[in-house]
XYZ file of C-alpha atoms in Angstrom:
637
model
C 97.858 86.620 -9.637
C 99.004 89.905 -8.227
C 98.363 93.580 -8.882
C 97.434 93.605 -12.539
C 94.893 90.873 -11.945
C 93.669 91.770 -8.488
C 92.318 95.061 -9.784
C 90.477 93.623 -12.731
C 89.728 89.932 -12.052
C 86.057 89.712 -11.355
C 83.436 87.485 -9.699
C 79.663 87.512 -9.699
C 76.296 87.109 -8.041
C 73.760 84.972 -9.868
C 70.033 84.600 -9.332
C 67.928 82.094 -11.209
C 64.248 82.783 -11.699
C 62.203 79.559 -11.508
C 59.297 78.986 -13.867
C 56.018 78.025 -12.255
C 55.006 74.858 -14.078
C 51.363 73.824 -13.722
C 50.143 70.385 -14.516
C 47.761 70.359 -17.442
C 45.612 67.317 -18.024
C 44.339 66.544 -21.509
C 40.569 66.358 -21.835
C 40.205 63.060 -23.638
C 37.044 60.999 -23.843
C 36.809 57.308 -24.501
C 33.486 55.617 -25.154
C 32.356 53.570 -22.164
C 35.024 54.960 -19.809
C 35.210 57.494 -16.985
C 38.255 58.911 -15.163
C 39.507 59.132 -11.601
C 42.177 61.701 -10.587
C 44.521 59.599 -8.455
C 46.567 62.535 -7.097
C 43.411 64.311 -5.923
C 42.379 61.099 -4.181
C 45.779 60.703 -2.520
C 45.752 64.313 -1.301
C 42.304 63.953 0.225
C 43.371 60.718 1.936
C 46.473 62.429 3.340
C 44.481 65.452 4.479
C 42.224 63.117 6.473
C 45.284 62.089 8.495
C 46.094 58.780 6.863
C 49.808 58.085 6.484
C 51.948 55.678 4.506
C 55.341 55.763 2.836
C 53.842 54.997 -0.571
C 51.242 57.763 -0.208
C 53.749 60.509 0.606
C 56.272 59.296 -1.964
C 53.730 59.509 -4.772
C 52.491 62.937 -3.701
C 56.014 64.302 -3.252
C 57.197 62.878 -6.576
C 54.150 64.232 -8.413
C 55.150 67.797 -7.527
C 58.914 67.253 -7.638
C 58.884 66.095 -11.246
C 56.697 69.018 -12.245
C 59.224 71.496 -10.853
C 56.878 72.541 -8.024
C 59.504 72.025 -5.336
C 57.777 74.099 -2.678
C 54.841 71.680 -2.836
C 56.968 68.547 -3.069
C 58.669 69.760 0.113
C 55.329 69.564 1.969
C 54.898 65.858 1.232
C 58.565 64.950 1.638
C 58.342 66.612 5.060
C 55.645 64.118 5.985
C 57.532 61.238 4.392
C 60.632 61.858 6.475
C 58.598 62.373 9.630
C 57.754 58.665 9.404
C 61.446 57.961 10.230
C 61.575 54.932 7.969
C 65.136 53.678 7.629
C 64.444 51.730 4.436
C 63.740 54.764 2.252
C 65.458 54.789 -1.131
C 68.457 57.158 -0.692
C 67.314 59.059 -3.771
C 64.595 60.628 -1.603
C 67.284 62.327 0.480
C 68.510 63.977 -2.712
C 65.008 65.030 -3.832
C 64.086 66.287 -0.388
C 67.297 68.326 -0.259
C 66.520 69.991 -3.599
C 62.987 70.755 -2.404
C 64.287 72.350 0.789
C 66.646 74.584 -1.170
C 63.658 75.869 -3.119
C 62.253 77.332 0.098
C 65.713 78.492 1.282
C 66.022 75.900 4.060
C 69.697 75.540 3.266
C 70.862 74.166 6.608
C 68.366 71.320 6.517
C 69.183 70.706 2.850
C 72.880 70.471 3.725
C 72.223 67.805 6.354
C 70.222 65.724 3.901
C 72.948 65.919 1.273
C 75.491 64.772 3.836
C 73.206 61.851 4.726
C 72.715 61.100 1.032
C 76.482 60.923 0.563
C 76.869 58.683 3.625
C 74.266 56.254 2.303
C 75.365 56.128 -1.320
C 78.913 57.436 -1.714
C 77.351 58.992 -4.808
C 79.552 61.651 -6.393
C 76.715 64.181 -6.284
C 76.981 63.946 -2.514
C 80.755 63.946 -2.657
C 80.761 67.180 -4.666
C 78.471 68.773 -2.148
C 80.426 67.618 0.901
C 83.727 68.793 -0.559
C 82.611 71.979 -2.269
C 79.034 72.827 -1.195
C 77.981 73.014 -4.846
C 74.314 73.213 -5.778
C 73.927 74.371 -9.370
C 76.637 73.049 -11.676
C 77.834 69.692 -12.842
C 81.449 70.320 -11.913
C 82.735 66.782 -12.223
C 80.970 65.816 -15.421
C 83.981 66.770 -17.557
C 86.653 65.247 -15.290
C 87.464 62.418 -17.663
C 86.886 64.524 -20.763
C 90.110 66.477 -20.292
C 93.679 65.834 -19.201
C 95.522 68.759 -17.660
C 99.291 69.129 -17.309
C 102.017 71.718 -16.854
C 102.405 73.729 -20.074
C 106.225 73.681 -19.827
C 106.694 77.452 -19.602
C 106.281 77.997 -15.854
C 108.769 79.405 -13.375
C 108.884 79.851 -9.601
C 107.210 83.209 -10.142
C 103.783 84.149 -11.515
C 103.106 82.978 -15.087
C 99.771 83.142 -16.834
C 98.364 82.922 -20.304
C 97.950 85.432 -23.048
C 97.197 84.340 -26.594
C 98.641 82.589 -29.623
C 100.045 84.108 -32.782
C 100.694 81.206 -35.120
C 102.552 78.587 -33.055
C 103.861 81.131 -30.550
C 102.167 81.824 -27.229
C 102.542 85.319 -25.830
C 102.205 84.889 -22.075
C 102.809 86.960 -18.946
C 105.368 86.482 -16.209
C 107.044 88.409 -13.390
C 110.138 86.204 -13.504
C 113.446 88.028 -13.264
C 114.466 89.283 -16.739
C 117.563 87.873 -18.390
C 119.323 91.207 -18.069
C 118.798 90.940 -14.272
C 117.348 94.435 -14.081
C 114.757 93.898 -11.355
C 111.715 96.144 -11.507
C 110.001 95.754 -8.151
C 106.310 96.540 -7.767
C 105.850 98.141 -4.343
C 102.303 96.775 -4.143
C 103.448 93.159 -4.444
C 107.180 93.326 -3.642
C 107.724 91.273 -6.800
C 109.046 92.035 -10.227
C 106.703 93.787 -12.661
C 104.872 91.660 -15.236
C 106.327 91.391 -18.730
C 105.103 89.709 -21.893
C 107.140 86.678 -22.961
C 106.966 84.491 -26.038
C 107.110 80.705 -26.167
C 107.484 78.677 -29.369
C 105.526 75.411 -29.498
C 106.066 72.409 -31.766
C 103.326 70.771 -33.809
C 102.725 68.401 -30.889
C 102.053 71.378 -28.575
C 105.363 71.015 -26.732
C 107.539 73.989 -25.818
C 110.575 74.487 -28.063
C 111.996 77.657 -26.531
C 111.064 80.735 -24.463
C 112.384 84.241 -25.021
C 111.711 87.624 -23.466
C 110.441 90.581 -25.454
C 112.034 93.578 -23.816
C 112.749 96.155 -26.455
C 109.383 96.166 -28.213
C 106.644 97.079 -25.737
C 107.597 95.951 -22.229
C 108.119 98.922 -19.915
C 109.120 99.373 -16.288
C 105.467 98.827 -15.344
C 103.017 95.925 -15.889
C 102.113 94.533 -19.326
C 99.610 91.739 -19.755
C 97.093 89.754 -21.843
C 97.925 90.360 -25.512
C 95.476 89.387 -28.267
C 96.180 89.455 -32.015
C 94.224 90.047 -35.197
C 94.158 87.108 -37.625
C 96.621 88.757 -40.002
C 99.063 89.134 -37.109
C 99.564 92.848 -37.766
C 97.698 94.287 -34.772
C 97.945 93.465 -31.103
C 95.823 94.724 -28.212
C 97.259 94.395 -24.717
C 96.986 95.628 -21.126
C 99.466 97.996 -19.487
C 99.587 100.240 -16.472
C 98.688 103.864 -17.179
C 102.109 104.571 -18.685
C 102.755 105.881 -22.167
C 105.311 108.065 -23.869
C 107.456 107.875 -20.759
C 104.790 109.340 -18.501
C 102.749 107.656 -15.788
C 99.137 108.638 -15.041
C 97.365 108.331 -11.680
C 93.879 108.744 -10.331
C 92.932 111.193 -7.571
C 94.242 108.719 -4.966
C 97.602 108.432 -6.740
C 96.852 104.873 -7.923
C 98.116 103.784 -11.332
C 95.184 102.144 -13.145
C 95.219 99.726 -16.099
C 94.617 100.672 -19.715
C 94.301 99.032 -23.112
C 96.840 99.730 -25.850
C 97.205 98.768 -29.489
C 100.476 97.950 -31.225
C 101.147 97.494 -34.947
C 103.658 95.056 -36.435
C 105.917 97.010 -38.798
C 109.299 96.232 -40.325
C 109.622 92.966 -38.421
C 108.880 94.337 -34.959
C 106.094 95.634 -32.782
C 105.852 99.388 -32.626
C 103.544 102.393 -32.940
C 101.867 101.826 -29.569
C 98.569 103.691 -29.221
C 96.343 104.133 -26.177
C 92.692 103.316 -26.833
C 90.409 106.360 -26.573
C 87.946 104.994 -23.994
C 90.640 104.532 -21.321
C 90.544 106.668 -18.195
C 92.863 107.637 -15.376
C 89.994 106.988 -12.950
C 89.239 103.309 -13.612
C 90.912 100.231 -15.066
C 90.342 98.494 -18.405
C 92.150 95.222 -19.111
C 92.290 91.781 -20.736
C 91.174 92.421 -24.342
C 89.521 89.803 -26.573
C 88.450 90.003 -30.212
C 85.253 88.736 -31.805
C 85.560 86.299 -34.712
C 84.970 89.035 -37.301
C 87.302 91.375 -35.372
C 84.649 94.084 -35.353
C 84.125 93.927 -31.590
C 86.618 94.218 -28.742
C 85.726 92.673 -25.392
C 87.417 93.579 -22.119
C 87.032 93.736 -18.336
C 86.644 96.979 -16.417
C 85.615 98.488 -13.100
C 84.308 101.624 -14.789
C 81.332 103.341 -13.100
C 77.861 101.999 -13.816
C 78.753 98.296 -13.665
C 77.185 95.532 -11.602
C 80.132 94.520 -9.446
C 83.825 94.842 -8.731
C 84.588 94.277 -12.382
C 82.356 93.574 -15.379
C 82.735 92.418 -18.962
C 82.208 95.009 -21.699
C 82.293 95.220 -25.475
C 83.049 98.059 -27.863
C 82.608 98.293 -31.630
C 85.710 98.629 -33.819
C 84.634 100.745 -36.800
C 85.935 100.378 -40.351
C 87.805 103.675 -40.118
C 89.687 102.434 -37.036
C 87.694 104.444 -34.512
C 85.699 102.932 -31.648
C 82.130 103.056 -30.429
C 80.945 103.494 -26.861
C 81.712 100.644 -24.422
C 78.624 98.536 -23.614
C 78.214 96.407 -20.494
C 77.360 92.748 -21.300
C 74.553 92.992 -18.765
C 73.315 91.247 -15.661
C 72.910 87.900 -17.436
C 76.724 87.639 -17.400
C 77.978 90.204 -14.894
C 77.449 89.979 -11.147
C 78.181 91.840 -7.945
C 81.596 90.210 -7.815
C 84.287 89.834 -10.501
C 84.045 88.826 -14.143
C 87.321 88.934 -16.056
C 89.602 87.470 -18.744
C 87.161 87.217 -21.659
C 88.110 85.077 -24.651
C 86.117 84.484 -27.843
C 86.801 81.046 -29.320
C 86.690 80.220 -33.025
C 83.133 78.844 -32.629
C 81.933 82.126 -31.102
C 81.732 80.847 -27.509
C 82.683 83.399 -24.866
C 84.908 82.061 -22.092
C 85.463 84.152 -18.986
C 86.320 83.815 -15.315
C 84.169 84.735 -12.333
C 84.269 84.336 -8.582
C 80.648 85.351 -8.126
C 79.016 82.443 -9.944
C 78.652 79.018 -8.348
C 81.887 77.120 -8.752
C 84.522 75.080 -7.011
C 86.374 77.992 -5.474
C 88.003 81.320 -6.317
C 87.766 82.298 -9.965
C 86.198 79.604 -12.142
C 86.087 79.472 -15.936
C 82.629 79.730 -17.477
C 81.434 79.615 -21.064
C 78.545 81.334 -22.795
C 77.046 80.457 -26.177
C 75.833 83.413 -28.256
C 72.121 83.632 -29.003
C 70.734 84.172 -32.518
C 71.512 87.879 -32.252
C 75.068 87.267 -31.081
C 74.421 88.269 -27.466
C 75.694 86.379 -24.433
C 72.876 85.884 -21.935
C 73.552 82.500 -20.292
C 76.530 80.493 -19.110
C 77.819 77.163 -17.837
C 80.695 76.242 -15.567
C 83.233 74.333 -17.706
C 83.864 71.973 -14.786
C 86.874 70.118 -13.486
C 89.741 69.622 -14.176
C 89.857 73.001 -15.931
C 88.508 74.541 -12.730
C 89.937 73.856 -9.295
C 89.420 75.000 -5.724
C 91.684 78.015 -6.430
C 91.688 80.743 -9.111
C 91.350 79.535 -12.712
C 91.439 82.097 -15.507
C 92.809 83.132 -18.908
C 91.284 80.154 -20.722
C 92.275 80.164 -24.412
C 92.210 77.812 -27.370
C 95.354 77.044 -29.322
C 96.252 76.343 -32.964
C 96.780 72.702 -32.005
C 93.902 70.249 -32.382
C 92.063 69.494 -29.127
C 94.498 71.514 -27.026
C 93.572 74.481 -24.824
C 95.394 76.411 -22.122
C 94.280 77.759 -18.763
C 96.077 79.583 -15.973
C 95.683 78.779 -12.301
C 97.184 79.145 -8.845
C 95.992 75.650 -7.898
C 98.022 73.486 -5.577
C 100.939 71.563 -7.055
C 102.166 74.299 -9.387
C 105.689 75.656 -9.755
C 104.944 79.257 -8.917
C 102.187 81.558 -7.712
C 100.314 81.284 -11.023
C 101.057 78.684 -13.681
C 99.960 77.941 -17.220
C 98.419 74.518 -17.835
C 97.841 72.610 -21.048
C 94.341 71.124 -21.376
C 94.020 68.199 -23.781
C 90.682 66.778 -24.931
C 90.624 63.031 -24.339
C 89.335 60.599 -27.001
C 85.617 59.907 -26.825
C 84.768 56.878 -24.680
C 82.734 53.894 -25.810
C 79.138 54.753 -26.770
C 76.057 52.555 -26.565
C 72.435 52.643 -27.702
C 69.541 52.155 -25.306
C 66.088 50.936 -26.395
C 63.216 50.121 -24.048
C 59.441 50.260 -23.653
C 56.965 52.126 -21.398
C 54.028 50.115 -20.076
C 51.056 50.586 -17.764
C 52.060 48.950 -14.484
C 48.479 47.789 -13.856
C 47.259 46.749 -17.297
C 50.765 45.723 -18.484
C 50.016 47.369 -21.821
C 52.423 49.615 -23.808
C 51.867 53.378 -23.535
C 52.434 55.546 -26.582
C 53.244 59.279 -26.722
C 54.903 59.324 -23.313
C 57.525 62.035 -22.907
C 60.918 60.459 -22.209
C 63.687 62.695 -20.864
C 67.298 61.599 -20.550
C 69.241 63.261 -17.717
C 72.771 62.900 -16.435
C 73.555 62.032 -12.822
C 73.180 65.681 -11.791
C 69.758 66.054 -13.427
C 71.017 68.020 -16.430
C 68.821 67.320 -19.475
C 70.698 65.509 -22.252
C 67.870 64.706 -24.623
C 64.188 63.883 -24.988
C 61.906 61.766 -27.155
C 58.452 60.123 -27.163
C 57.392 56.496 -27.007
C 55.985 55.124 -30.241
C 52.788 53.132 -30.861
C 54.427 50.095 -29.242
C 55.529 52.104 -26.226
C 59.170 51.939 -27.376
C 61.794 54.683 -27.199
C 65.488 54.921 -27.977
C 68.534 57.005 -27.005
C 71.824 56.809 -28.885
C 75.403 57.837 -28.110
C 75.188 57.139 -24.390
C 78.467 56.971 -22.534
C 79.275 53.415 -21.486
C 80.919 54.686 -18.289
C 78.149 57.093 -17.259
C 75.145 56.940 -14.975
C 71.837 58.283 -16.278
C 68.278 58.988 -15.248
C 65.309 58.373 -17.528
C 62.190 60.354 -16.616
C 58.883 59.107 -18.034
C 55.933 61.534 -18.205
C 52.416 61.181 -19.511
C 49.372 63.363 -18.882
C 47.344 60.506 -17.431
C 50.171 58.715 -15.577
C 52.307 59.523 -12.563
C 55.761 60.761 -13.503
C 58.447 58.258 -12.660
C 62.226 58.388 -12.831
C 64.506 55.408 -13.435
C 68.206 55.248 -12.617
C 70.365 53.342 -15.115
C 74.087 52.798 -15.593
C 75.553 52.987 -19.081
C 77.628 49.847 -18.744
C 74.731 47.900 -17.248
C 71.772 49.154 -19.258
C 69.447 46.302 -20.102
C 65.847 45.994 -21.193
C 63.643 46.277 -18.123
C 60.213 47.634 -19.147
C 59.601 51.060 -17.644
C 56.325 50.667 -15.749
C 54.348 53.752 -14.718
C 51.152 54.042 -12.690
C 47.977 55.761 -13.925
C 47.217 59.248 -12.659
C 43.949 59.444 -14.515
C 42.448 55.991 -14.040
C 40.342 54.595 -16.878
C 37.297 52.687 -15.578
C 34.314 50.674 -16.818
C 31.573 48.545 -15.298
C 33.022 45.308 -13.916
C 36.423 46.807 -13.028
C 37.861 46.161 -9.580
C 39.022 49.354 -7.837
C 41.635 47.333 -5.982
C 43.342 46.497 -9.264
C 42.825 49.957 -10.773
C 44.438 51.648 -7.770
C 47.047 48.908 -7.363
C 46.159 48.514 -3.677
C 45.625 45.520 -1.373
C 42.713 44.900 1.015
C 43.831 41.870 3.051
C 42.556 40.159 6.229
C 44.314 38.254 8.956
C 43.821 34.496 9.266
C 40.369 33.649 10.704
C 39.639 37.400 11.229
C 37.286 39.855 9.548
C 38.185 43.243 11.109
C 39.784 45.993 8.994
C 43.497 46.022 9.802
C 45.164 49.389 10.606
C 47.516 49.082 7.629
C 44.521 48.511 5.339
C 42.651 51.605 6.554
C 44.800 53.937 4.427
C 43.898 51.888 1.345
C 40.233 51.825 2.308
C 40.384 55.615 2.673
C 41.190 55.841 -1.046
C 38.017 53.883 -1.827
C 36.050 56.221 0.450
C 37.332 59.331 -1.325
C 36.521 57.904 -4.746
C 32.963 57.187 -3.662
C 32.632 60.717 -2.259
C 34.060 62.380 -5.368
C 31.861 60.313 -7.702
C 28.401 60.131 -5.989
C 26.804 58.106 -8.798
C 29.304 55.313 -8.387
C 27.995 52.011 -6.966
C 30.153 49.056 -6.001
C 29.755 45.424 -5.125
C 32.037 44.291 -2.283
C 33.267 40.740 -2.830
C 35.206 39.114 0.005
C 37.195 35.875 0.020
C 39.095 33.455 2.237
C 41.951 31.038 1.775
C 41.337 27.280 1.576
C 42.070 26.401 5.180
C 39.035 25.367 7.277
C 35.834 23.874 5.817
C 33.913 25.355 2.893
C 30.941 26.181 5.143
C 33.213 27.928 7.670
C 34.967 29.915 4.968
C 31.710 30.993 3.335
C 30.435 32.307 6.680
C 33.812 34.047 7.380
C 33.854 35.695 3.949
C 30.329 37.068 4.521
C 31.532 38.573 7.796
C 34.453 40.158 5.930
C 32.161 41.587 3.247
C 29.824 43.027 5.864
C 32.761 44.478 7.879
C 34.087 46.117 4.733
C 30.674 47.608 3.887
C 30.172 48.816 7.485
C 33.545 50.576 7.371
C 32.489 52.499 4.283
C 29.097 53.362 5.762
C 30.732 54.720 8.915
C 32.866 56.934 6.668
C 29.745 58.521 5.175
C 28.962 56.329 2.166
C 25.226 55.643 1.658
C 24.423 51.956 2.125
C 22.225 52.053 -0.991
C 25.415 52.403 -3.049
C 26.951 49.269 -1.580
C 26.203 45.606 -2.051
C 28.310 42.859 -0.521
C 28.738 39.127 -0.672
C 31.169 36.497 0.581
C 32.533 33.857 -1.770
C 34.465 31.731 0.706
C 37.293 29.785 -0.918
C 35.569 29.436 -4.298
C 37.686 32.048 -6.127
C 41.290 31.396 -5.126
C 43.934 33.467 -6.938
C 46.471 30.642 -6.932
C 46.738 26.867 -6.548
C 46.581 26.925 -2.748
C 43.581 24.599 -2.446
C 43.084 21.863 0.151
C 46.101 19.576 0.696
C 48.376 21.825 -1.430
C 51.340 23.078 0.632
C 51.627 26.907 0.438
C 53.443 29.656 2.291
C 51.749 32.211 4.533
C 52.280 34.826 1.855
C 50.539 32.691 -0.771
C 47.536 32.112 1.516
C 47.436 35.865 2.300
C 46.761 36.666 -1.360
C 43.417 34.859 -1.116
C 42.167 36.582 2.092
C 40.948 39.729 0.374
C 38.101 42.058 -0.556
C 37.344 43.350 -4.050
C 35.386 46.475 -5.024
C 33.686 45.862 -8.369
C 32.046 48.782 -10.206
C 28.384 48.019 -10.941
C 27.350 51.553 -11.967
């Protein structure tokens, strides 16, 4: 793209305001039950200086999945300070996102590079290659096929619009009459509008030059037509009726013109009334009802180098006052080449929004009032690392066109045909959510389906049997399923479309339901184990014991009975004595941590309550014996 585009092609600056999402717990009461806030317990344990991978993962995830990334960053900081090499690589991704939330971009970059090294995941690949943070650029890679449109030359060629099966496009190729018109700004020929005839299969039949109708010795560009084919709007340098206009610096700006089709040819060229010698207006686009004209301009009062505007076309043929599309679309950089598709979607190019590189094509769906206030990057392969612009639909089914100066083209700019590929194989996914402790189904859980870049694709709730279902999943895609419930910890599961199988989605309680006779060890899903022939509290068990301490402090009316056990090795008398030592050691630990002894009873049961078949003379592994060397904390009040 040269002069006519360099003045008016625009990019943008984009800021996203994050919503502060606060966790809200439902106040439900069940007869005979009380509740324990697990996250509050975990935080108090962590604040006391206890550390474990599981502790910091649960705390970090609790805030991460609630969108409170500044707080998840605090706990992921602590998690990574443990320098554990066996961490699930997904935590590198989550930690990186959390760091970006507090603008620690350099540290976030390093984590994404590590994430890519560990996984070869394409989210990491996109980052490493393009430093992308906000858009799912590669999601549409296999949705489209892109190829040379068949109209390109060694010069600059880029798209315009269709009138029936004919594309009116722009080129600075040398005219057939060999009369070179050199632009001193670019040292190339001036841009002219050409016409290419396409067959029903969207293949080029012939190309001809339109010289005598509206091409001049200056630039012409970007024509757009009314549905009846009788009116065309287009861009031209400030040249009309044989006269050229300049601004105070002697620069020839761009203007919009209208031409009417009469007696078999284009004529009666009119300059639009809101043009100016002092700024440029270019690249017109018509709304579906043809009552609004969109364009790009660097007129005063905009947000950046060039903005998108609209102007009303009145029934009497006059025009309203140009209106800026606003900061939801326009940025401090360049927005340009608007196009309104038949479904009302606005396509435009920007080099200020997050993209692959240079100008990228974005799309914006109109809201209920017809305004454009949000956008998405259309992704690769439509966008590339270079400038991509002038995206248009065609009269051919599932065929679009885009212009680009990407590598591998014939000239400086080229026109590419974009074909929509057939839909891939779809599958249905049905599964069930259960309580990981009670192994019971959980109803009314919020189930969110996300793609590999965390874009939300759908949501549902589990039914009375804990079941949920998603349909029309891509067989060749990777997905995430996030499970949320007010009284459970949020958990995310990674699944692959081609390998999805039933695997019960287990989630841990956040609000723990309790009753007399329950064992806190089971409720908290923790383990209080002892070494062989020993009764001291192991260092790795202290962090679990700290959770018991905090529960007893938070709920001062709670009383527990400590029940300790041994494995079957040694005599029954020896094991009974050892288990009593273990029970007393466990109670003494709690007393030292500030728990009143009146709230604690304890007793050893020796080998009388084995959890497995590892009795005398039965061969068992060390791990199987370990399961029996334990303490339990049974609620008695």
